Amino acid sequence: MCENYAGKAFKKMRIFACHFVFARRFPEIIRALQLFHLLLKNGLVIAQDELWVL
C-alpha cells in the first residue's frame, strides 16, 4: 500500500513538472504561433523543415 501511494505521488509530481515546464515555455510557443499566423496571413507558404525549426 505504501508503494502505491508513492507511485501516485510520483505521477502527480511528474504532471506538475510537465505543467511547470510548459508554463515557462508558453510565451515562446505563443510567439511562434503568432509568427506562423502572421506568415499565413501574408500568404507565404512555409517549407516543412522550417516548420520544424519553429
XYZ file of C-alpha atoms in Angstrom:
54
model
C 0.000 0.000 0.000
C 2.887 2.340 0.794
C 4.431 1.765 -2.654
C 1.112 2.533 -4.322
C 0.915 5.888 -2.532
C 4.483 6.732 -3.532
C 3.672 5.841 -7.145
C 0.661 8.156 -7.154
C 2.668 10.971 -5.592
C 5.402 10.486 -8.192
C 2.860 10.665 -11.037
C 1.431 13.870 -9.605
C 4.910 15.356 -9.316
C 5.677 14.396 -12.908
C 2.465 16.000 -14.159
C 3.244 19.121 -12.136
C 6.765 19.252 -13.571
C 5.384 18.960 -17.119
C 2.955 21.800 -16.492
C 5.714 23.907 -14.973
C 7.973 23.420 -17.997
C 5.052 24.135 -20.330
C 4.173 27.313 -18.410
C 7.756 28.538 -18.675
C 7.810 27.753 -22.393
C 4.354 29.182 -23.036
C 5.409 32.699 -24.159
C 7.809 31.186 -26.695
C 5.093 28.880 -28.019
C 2.654 31.794 -28.309
C 5.265 33.880 -30.113
C 5.955 31.070 -32.581
C 2.228 30.637 -33.228
C 1.748 34.376 -33.740
C 4.661 34.455 -36.162
C 3.257 31.468 -38.042
C -0.202 33.084 -38.168
C 1.299 36.329 -39.454
C 3.159 34.489 -42.207
C -0.002 32.639 -43.207
C -1.933 35.906 -43.243
C 0.646 37.362 -45.605
C 0.068 34.410 -47.904
C 3.521 32.891 -47.517
C 3.908 29.149 -47.712
C 6.479 27.737 -45.293
C 8.567 24.686 -46.152
C 8.134 21.664 -43.892
C 11.686 21.832 -42.457
C 11.305 25.471 -41.482
C 8.157 24.484 -39.629
C 10.161 22.071 -37.511
C 12.597 24.845 -36.582
C 9.714 26.852 -35.094
